[in-house]
Coordinates of C-alpha atoms in Angstrom, one line a residue:
X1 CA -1.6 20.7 -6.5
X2 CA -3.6 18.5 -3.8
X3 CA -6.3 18.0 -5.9
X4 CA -3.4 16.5 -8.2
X5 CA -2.1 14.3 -6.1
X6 CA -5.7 12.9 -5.3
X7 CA -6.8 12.2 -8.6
X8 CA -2.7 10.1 -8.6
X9 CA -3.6 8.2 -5.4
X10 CA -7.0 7.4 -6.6
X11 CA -5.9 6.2 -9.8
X12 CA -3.0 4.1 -7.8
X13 CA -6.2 2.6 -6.5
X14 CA -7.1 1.9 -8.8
X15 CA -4.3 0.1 -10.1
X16 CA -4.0 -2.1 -7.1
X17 CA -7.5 -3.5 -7.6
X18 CA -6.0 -4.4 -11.2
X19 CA -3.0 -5.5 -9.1
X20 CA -5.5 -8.3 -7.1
X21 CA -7.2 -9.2 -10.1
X22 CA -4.4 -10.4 -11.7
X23 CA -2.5 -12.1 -8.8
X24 CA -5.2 -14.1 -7.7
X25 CA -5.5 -16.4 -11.2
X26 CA -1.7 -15.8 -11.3
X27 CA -1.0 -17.3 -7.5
X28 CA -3.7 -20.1 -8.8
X29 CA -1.4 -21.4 -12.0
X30 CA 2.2 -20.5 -10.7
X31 CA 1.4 -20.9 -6.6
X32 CA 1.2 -17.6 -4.4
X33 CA 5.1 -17.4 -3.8
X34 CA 6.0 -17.4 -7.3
X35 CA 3.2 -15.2 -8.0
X36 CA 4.7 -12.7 -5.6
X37 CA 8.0 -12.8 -7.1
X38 CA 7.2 -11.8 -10.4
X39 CA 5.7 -8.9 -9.2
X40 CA 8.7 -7.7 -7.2
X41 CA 11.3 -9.1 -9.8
X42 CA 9.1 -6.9 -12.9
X43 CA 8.6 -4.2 -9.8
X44 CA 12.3 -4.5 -9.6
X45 CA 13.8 -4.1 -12.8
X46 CA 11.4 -1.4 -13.7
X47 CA 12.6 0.6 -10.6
X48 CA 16.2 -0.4 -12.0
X49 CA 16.0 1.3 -15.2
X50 CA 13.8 4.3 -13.7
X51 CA 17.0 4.8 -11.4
X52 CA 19.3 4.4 -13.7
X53 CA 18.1 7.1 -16.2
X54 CA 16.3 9.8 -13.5
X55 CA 17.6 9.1 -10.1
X56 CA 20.5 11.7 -8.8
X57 CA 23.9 10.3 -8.9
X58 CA 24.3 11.8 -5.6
X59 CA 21.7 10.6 -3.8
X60 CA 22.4 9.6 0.1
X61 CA 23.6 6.0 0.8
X62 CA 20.9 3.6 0.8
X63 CA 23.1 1.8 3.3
X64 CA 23.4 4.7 5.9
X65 CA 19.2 4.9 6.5
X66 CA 18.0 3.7 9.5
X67 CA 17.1 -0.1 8.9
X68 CA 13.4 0.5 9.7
X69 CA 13.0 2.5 7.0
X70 CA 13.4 -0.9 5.4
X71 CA 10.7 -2.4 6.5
X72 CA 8.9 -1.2 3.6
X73 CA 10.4 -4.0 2.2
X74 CA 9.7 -7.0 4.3
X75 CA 5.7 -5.5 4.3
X76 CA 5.3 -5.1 0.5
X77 CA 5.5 -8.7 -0.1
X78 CA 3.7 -9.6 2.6
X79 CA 1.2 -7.2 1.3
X80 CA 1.1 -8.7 -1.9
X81 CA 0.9 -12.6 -1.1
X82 CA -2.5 -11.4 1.0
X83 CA -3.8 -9.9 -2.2
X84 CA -2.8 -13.3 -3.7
X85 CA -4.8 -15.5 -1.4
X86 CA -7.6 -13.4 -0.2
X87 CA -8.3 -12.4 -3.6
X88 CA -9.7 -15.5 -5.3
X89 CA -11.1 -16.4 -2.0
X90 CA -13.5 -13.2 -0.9
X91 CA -12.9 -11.4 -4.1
X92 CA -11.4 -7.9 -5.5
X93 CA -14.1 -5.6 -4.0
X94 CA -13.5 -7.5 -0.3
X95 CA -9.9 -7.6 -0.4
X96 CA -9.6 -3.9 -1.1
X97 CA -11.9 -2.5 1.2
X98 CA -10.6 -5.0 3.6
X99 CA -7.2 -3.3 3.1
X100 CA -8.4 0.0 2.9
X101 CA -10.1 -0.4 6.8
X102 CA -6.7 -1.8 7.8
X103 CA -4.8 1.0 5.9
X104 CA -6.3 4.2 7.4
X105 CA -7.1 2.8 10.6
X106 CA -3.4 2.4 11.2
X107 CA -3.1 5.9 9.4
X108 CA -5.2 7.8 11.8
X109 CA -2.5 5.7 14.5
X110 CA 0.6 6.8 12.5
X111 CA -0.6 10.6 11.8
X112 CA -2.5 11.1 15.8
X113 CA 1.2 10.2 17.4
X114 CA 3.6 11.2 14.5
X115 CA 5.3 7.9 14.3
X116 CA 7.6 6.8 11.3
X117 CA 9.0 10.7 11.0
X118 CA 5.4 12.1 9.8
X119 CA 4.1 15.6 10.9
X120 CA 1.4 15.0 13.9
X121 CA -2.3 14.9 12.0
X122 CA -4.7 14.8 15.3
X123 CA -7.5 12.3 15.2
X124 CA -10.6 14.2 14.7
X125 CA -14.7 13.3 14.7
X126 CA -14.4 13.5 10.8
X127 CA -11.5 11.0 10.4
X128 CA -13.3 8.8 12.7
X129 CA -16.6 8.9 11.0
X130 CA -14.4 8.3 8.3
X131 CA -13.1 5.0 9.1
X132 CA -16.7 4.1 10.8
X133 CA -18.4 4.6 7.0
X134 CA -15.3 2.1 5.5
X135 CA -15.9 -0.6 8.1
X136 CA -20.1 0.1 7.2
X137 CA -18.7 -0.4 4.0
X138 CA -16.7 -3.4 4.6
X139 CA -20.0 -4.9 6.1
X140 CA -22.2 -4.1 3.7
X141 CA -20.2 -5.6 1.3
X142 CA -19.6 -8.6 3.1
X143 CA -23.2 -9.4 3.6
X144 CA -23.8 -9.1 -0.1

C-alpha cells in the first residue's frame, strides 16, 4: 500500500510540473492573478461535482474546524501565483526543485515537532542528507 501511494505522490509531481508549465504562458497572456483564478475556479468546480456525487452527506461542519486548518487556503494560491512568476523566469526544472527544498525542509520542521496535528517523525542523518542532496540539486541546476 505505501509503495502505492508513492508511485500517486510521484505522479502528483508530476502533475505540478505540468501545472508550472502551463501557468507560466497562461499568467503571460491573461496576467498572473487571472491566471491563478482559473486554476482555483476549474480546481473549484471540479471539487464541486466530486463532492456532490462521492462526499458523505454527513460529513462534519466545515464551519466548526479550527480556522487554521484553513490556511490551506490562503497558501494554495499563493503557491500557485509563485509557480506563475517564477516559472517563465528560472524555468520548470528550477521552480520545482526550488519548491521541493522549501517543501521538505519545512517537512522535516513540521514532522521533528509534530506541529499541524501530525504524528512526531524525528529528524534523522538520512532525512538530513536528504534535504542536503535536494539543495546540491538545486545548485547544480542553478549553475547549469
Amino acid at each position: 500500500m505505501q509503495l502505492v501511494l508513492i508511485l500517486i505522490v510521484i505522479a502528483g509531481g508530476m502533475g505540478l510540473s505540468v501545472e508550472a508549465g502551463l501557468l507560466g504562458p497562461l499568467g503571460g497572456e491573461v496576467g498572473d492573478l487571472w491566471a491563478t483564478f482559473s486554476v482555483f475556479g476549474v480546481g473549484a468546480a471540479l471539487t464541486f461535482l466530486l463532492m456532490l456525487f462521492f462526499s458523505p452527506r454527513n460529513s462534519p461542519s466545515f464551519f466548526a474546524q479550527p480556522s487554521w486548518n484553513l490556511l490551506g487556503g490562503v497558501l494554495g494560491p499563493v503557491y500557485v501565483i509563485i509557480l506563475t512568476i517564477a516559472t517563465p523566469a528560472i524555468g520548470i526544472a528550477m521552480t520545482m526543485i526550488g519548491i521541493l527544498a522549501g517543501q521538505v525542509s519545512k517537512s522535516l520542521i513540521i514532522d521533528h515537532f509534530g506541529l499541524l496535528g501530525t504524528p512526531h517523525r524525528k529528524i534523522d542523518n538520512k532525512r538530513i542528507i536528504a534535504l542536503i542532496f535536494i539543495v546540491l540539486a538545486l545548485v547544480l541546476v542553478a549553475r547549469g
